[in-house]
Amino acid sequence: MVVAGGDYVHFVLEYGGKIEKCRVTETALLNRERMSRKDAGYAQLIAIFVRHRAEIEHLALAKLQREGHSDRGVVVTTEDLNP
């Protein structure tokens, strides 16, 4: 399940036998594609997410392993996706 809303694209991962809420910032996705917000709607943000899904999920999983479970979920940011 992938949903764009607010300033994030929300997705879920299975970790430790549980479903974990995750999200990637709109800014991280736009920076990844070198696009501005005015050029991208929610459909484009989801398309960018899908193109980079494996990498984004890998980064989210690494954060979960490092930081553990969070009630607020894991956030993949520009610093994670565009080092």
mmCIF file with all atom_site columns, C-alpha atoms in Angstrom:
data_model
loop_
_atom_site.group_PDB
_atom_site.id
_atom_site.type_symbol
_atom_site.label_atom_id
_atom_site.label_alt_id
_atom_site.label_comp_id
_atom_site.label_asym_id
_atom_site.label_entity_id
_atom_site.label_seq_id
_atom_site.pdbx_PDB_ins_code
_atom_site.Cartn_x
_atom_site.Cartn_y
_atom_site.Cartn_z
_atom_site.occupancy
_atom_site.B_iso_or_equiv
_atom_site.pdbx_formal_charge
_atom_site.auth_seq_id
_atom_site.auth_comp_id
_atom_site.auth_asym_id
_atom_site.auth_atom_id
_atom_site.pdbx_PDB_model_num
ATOM 1  C CA . MET A 1 1  ? 0.000  0.000   0.000   1.00 0.00 ? 1  MET A CA 1
ATOM 2  C CA . VAL A 1 2  ? 1.359  3.393   -1.030  1.00 0.00 ? 2  VAL A CA 1
ATOM 3  C CA . VAL A 1 3  ? -0.474 6.641   -0.323  1.00 0.00 ? 3  VAL A CA 1
ATOM 4  C CA . ALA A 1 4  ? 0.612  10.209  -0.994  1.00 0.00 ? 4  ALA A CA 1
ATOM 5  C CA . GLY A 1 5  ? -0.657 12.823  1.417   1.00 0.00 ? 5  GLY A CA 1
ATOM 6  C CA . GLY A 1 6  ? 0.560  15.913  3.150   1.00 0.00 ? 6  GLY A CA 1
ATOM 7  C CA . ASP A 1 7  ? 4.307  16.205  2.747   1.00 0.00 ? 7  ASP A CA 1
ATOM 8  C CA . TYR A 1 8  ? 4.910  12.436  2.571   1.00 0.00 ? 8  TYR A CA 1
ATOM 9  C CA . VAL A 1 9  ? 4.421  9.257   0.620   1.00 0.00 ? 9  VAL A CA 1
ATOM 10 C CA . HIS A 1 10 ? 3.323  6.629   3.148   1.00 0.00 ? 10 HIS A CA 1
ATOM 11 C CA . PHE A 1 11 ? 4.135  2.934   2.840   1.00 0.00 ? 11 PHE A CA 1
ATOM 12 C CA . VAL A 1 12 ? 4.491  -0.117  5.073   1.00 0.00 ? 12 VAL A CA 1
ATOM 13 C CA . LEU A 1 13 ? 7.207  -2.713  5.645   1.00 0.00 ? 13 LEU A CA 1
ATOM 14 C CA . GLU A 1 14 ? 7.221  -5.997  7.461   1.00 0.00 ? 14 GLU A CA 1
ATOM 15 C CA . TYR A 1 15 ? 9.870  -6.047  10.172  1.00 0.00 ? 15 TYR A CA 1
ATOM 16 C CA . GLY A 1 16 ? 10.196 -8.512  13.011  1.00 0.00 ? 16 GLY A CA 1
ATOM 17 C CA . GLY A 1 17 ? 6.902  -10.137 12.090  1.00 0.00 ? 17 GLY A CA 1
ATOM 18 C CA . LYS A 1 18 ? 5.042  -6.831  12.375  1.00 0.00 ? 18 LYS A CA 1
ATOM 19 C CA . ILE A 1 19 ? 3.852  -4.264  9.874   1.00 0.00 ? 19 ILE A CA 1
ATOM 20 C CA . GLU A 1 20 ? 5.716  -0.982  10.363  1.00 0.00 ? 20 GLU A CA 1
ATOM 21 C CA . LYS A 1 21 ? 4.451  2.370   9.129   1.00 0.00 ? 21 LYS A CA 1
ATOM 22 C CA . CYS A 1 22 ? 7.010  4.234   7.051   1.00 0.00 ? 22 CYS A CA 1
ATOM 23 C CA . ARG A 1 23 ? 7.080  7.372   4.961   1.00 0.00 ? 23 ARG A CA 1
ATOM 24 C CA . VAL A 1 24 ? 9.415  9.230   2.679   1.00 0.00 ? 24 VAL A CA 1
ATOM 25 C CA . THR A 1 25 ? 9.373  12.997  2.495   1.00 0.00 ? 25 THR A CA 1
ATOM 26 C CA . GLU A 1 26 ? 8.081  14.745  -0.577  1.00 0.00 ? 26 GLU A CA 1
ATOM 27 C CA . THR A 1 27 ? 11.288 16.814  -0.603  1.00 0.00 ? 27 THR A CA 1
ATOM 28 C CA . ALA A 1 28 ? 13.478 13.694  -0.707  1.00 0.00 ? 28 ALA A CA 1
ATOM 29 C CA . LEU A 1 29 ? 11.558 12.331  -3.696  1.00 0.00 ? 29 LEU A CA 1
ATOM 30 C CA . LEU A 1 30 ? 11.605 15.637  -5.554  1.00 0.00 ? 30 LEU A CA 1
ATOM 31 C CA . ASN A 1 31 ? 15.313 16.142  -4.899  1.00 0.00 ? 31 ASN A CA 1
ATOM 32 C CA . ARG A 1 32 ? 15.980 12.617  -6.141  1.00 0.00 ? 32 ARG A CA 1
ATOM 33 C CA . GLU A 1 33 ? 14.341 13.476  -9.480  1.00 0.00 ? 33 GLU A CA 1
ATOM 34 C CA . ARG A 1 34 ? 15.547 17.095  -9.529  1.00 0.00 ? 34 ARG A CA 1
ATOM 35 C CA . MET A 1 35 ? 11.968 18.340  -9.735  1.00 0.00 ? 35 MET A CA 1
ATOM 36 C CA . SER A 1 36 ? 10.160 21.200  -8.065  1.00 0.00 ? 36 SER A CA 1
ATOM 37 C CA . ARG A 1 37 ? 6.894  20.882  -6.171  1.00 0.00 ? 37 ARG A CA 1
ATOM 38 C CA . LYS A 1 38 ? 5.022  22.881  -8.778  1.00 0.00 ? 38 LYS A CA 1
ATOM 39 C CA . ASP A 1 39 ? 5.932  20.223  -11.383 1.00 0.00 ? 39 ASP A CA 1
ATOM 40 C CA . ALA A 1 40 ? 4.739  17.250  -9.331  1.00 0.00 ? 40 ALA A CA 1
ATOM 41 C CA . GLY A 1 41 ? 1.329  16.215  -8.053  1.00 0.00 ? 41 GLY A CA 1
ATOM 42 C CA . TYR A 1 42 ? 0.542  13.215  -5.876  1.00 0.00 ? 42 TYR A CA 1
ATOM 43 C CA . ALA A 1 43 ? 0.494  10.861  -8.875  1.00 0.00 ? 43 ALA A CA 1
ATOM 44 C CA . GLN A 1 44 ? 4.014  11.934  -9.857  1.00 0.00 ? 44 GLN A CA 1
ATOM 45 C CA . LEU A 1 45 ? 5.231  11.523  -6.268  1.00 0.00 ? 45 LEU A CA 1
ATOM 46 C CA . ILE A 1 46 ? 3.918  7.966   -6.195  1.00 0.00 ? 46 ILE A CA 1
ATOM 47 C CA . ALA A 1 47 ? 5.552  7.279   -9.577  1.00 0.00 ? 47 ALA A CA 1
ATOM 48 C CA . ILE A 1 48 ? 8.890  8.543   -8.223  1.00 0.00 ? 48 ILE A CA 1
ATOM 49 C CA . PHE A 1 49 ? 8.443  6.370   -5.145  1.00 0.00 ? 49 PHE A CA 1
ATOM 50 C CA . VAL A 1 50 ? 7.730  3.306   -7.300  1.00 0.00 ? 50 VAL A CA 1
ATOM 51 C CA . ARG A 1 51 ? 10.867 3.950   -9.412  1.00 0.00 ? 51 ARG A CA 1
ATOM 52 C CA . HIS A 1 52 ? 13.029 4.097   -6.290  1.00 0.00 ? 52 HIS A CA 1
ATOM 53 C CA . ARG A 1 53 ? 10.989 1.756   -4.101  1.00 0.00 ? 53 ARG A CA 1
ATOM 54 C CA . ALA A 1 54 ? 13.680 -0.873  -3.515  1.00 0.00 ? 54 ALA A CA 1
ATOM 55 C CA . GLU A 1 55 ? 16.206 1.728   -2.360  1.00 0.00 ? 55 GLU A CA 1
ATOM 56 C CA . ILE A 1 56 ? 13.678 3.589   -0.192  1.00 0.00 ? 56 ILE A CA 1
ATOM 57 C CA . GLU A 1 57 ? 12.507 0.374   1.464   1.00 0.00 ? 57 GLU A CA 1
ATOM 58 C CA . HIS A 1 58 ? 16.132 -0.666  2.036   1.00 0.00 ? 58 HIS A CA 1
ATOM 59 C CA . LEU A 1 59 ? 16.852 2.685   3.732   1.00 0.00 ? 59 LEU A CA 1
ATOM 60 C CA . ALA A 1 60 ? 13.704 2.420   5.881   1.00 0.00 ? 60 ALA A CA 1
ATOM 61 C CA . LEU A 1 61 ? 14.616 -1.133  6.905   1.00 0.00 ? 61 LEU A CA 1
ATOM 62 C CA . ALA A 1 62 ? 18.134 -0.021  7.841   1.00 0.00 ? 62 ALA A CA 1
ATOM 63 C CA . LYS A 1 63 ? 16.660 2.753   10.018  1.00 0.00 ? 63 LYS A CA 1
ATOM 64 C CA . LEU A 1 64 ? 14.352 0.248   11.703  1.00 0.00 ? 64 LEU A CA 1
ATOM 65 C CA . GLN A 1 65 ? 17.281 -2.056  12.433  1.00 0.00 ? 65 GLN A CA 1
ATOM 66 C CA . ARG A 1 66 ? 19.337 0.842   13.828  1.00 0.00 ? 66 ARG A CA 1
ATOM 67 C CA . GLU A 1 67 ? 16.650 2.661   15.771  1.00 0.00 ? 67 GLU A CA 1
ATOM 68 C CA . GLY A 1 68 ? 14.062 -0.035  16.442  1.00 0.00 ? 68 GLY A CA 1
ATOM 69 C CA . HIS A 1 69 ? 10.293 0.332   16.380  1.00 0.00 ? 69 HIS A CA 1
ATOM 70 C CA . SER A 1 70 ? 8.741  3.747   16.630  1.00 0.00 ? 70 SER A CA 1
ATOM 71 C CA . ASP A 1 71 ? 5.064  4.477   17.240  1.00 0.00 ? 71 ASP A CA 1
ATOM 72 C CA . ARG A 1 72 ? 5.390  7.370   14.806  1.00 0.00 ? 72 ARG A CA 1
ATOM 73 C CA . GLY A 1 73 ? 6.970  5.222   12.110  1.00 0.00 ? 73 GLY A CA 1
ATOM 74 C CA . VAL A 1 74 ? 10.178 5.547   10.168  1.00 0.00 ? 74 VAL A CA 1
ATOM 75 C CA . VAL A 1 75 ? 10.811 8.593   8.002   1.00 0.00 ? 75 VAL A CA 1
ATOM 76 C CA . VAL A 1 76 ? 13.182 8.486   5.031   1.00 0.00 ? 76 VAL A CA 1
ATOM 77 C CA . THR A 1 77 ? 14.476 12.013  4.464   1.00 0.00 ? 77 THR A CA 1
ATOM 78 C CA . THR A 1 78 ? 16.526 13.883  1.896   1.00 0.00 ? 78 THR A CA 1
ATOM 79 C CA . GLU A 1 79 ? 19.653 13.154  3.931   1.00 0.00 ? 79 GLU A CA 1
ATOM 80 C CA . ASP A 1 80 ? 18.946 9.410   3.647   1.00 0.00 ? 80 ASP A CA 1
ATOM 81 C CA . LEU A 1 81 ? 17.951 9.274   0.000   1.00 0.00 ? 81 LEU A CA 1
ATOM 82 C CA . ASN A 1 82 ? 20.249 11.952  -1.406  1.00 0.00 ? 82 ASN A CA 1
ATOM 83 C CA . PRO A 1 83 ? 23.459 11.847  0.627   1.00 0.00 ? 83 PRO A CA 1
#
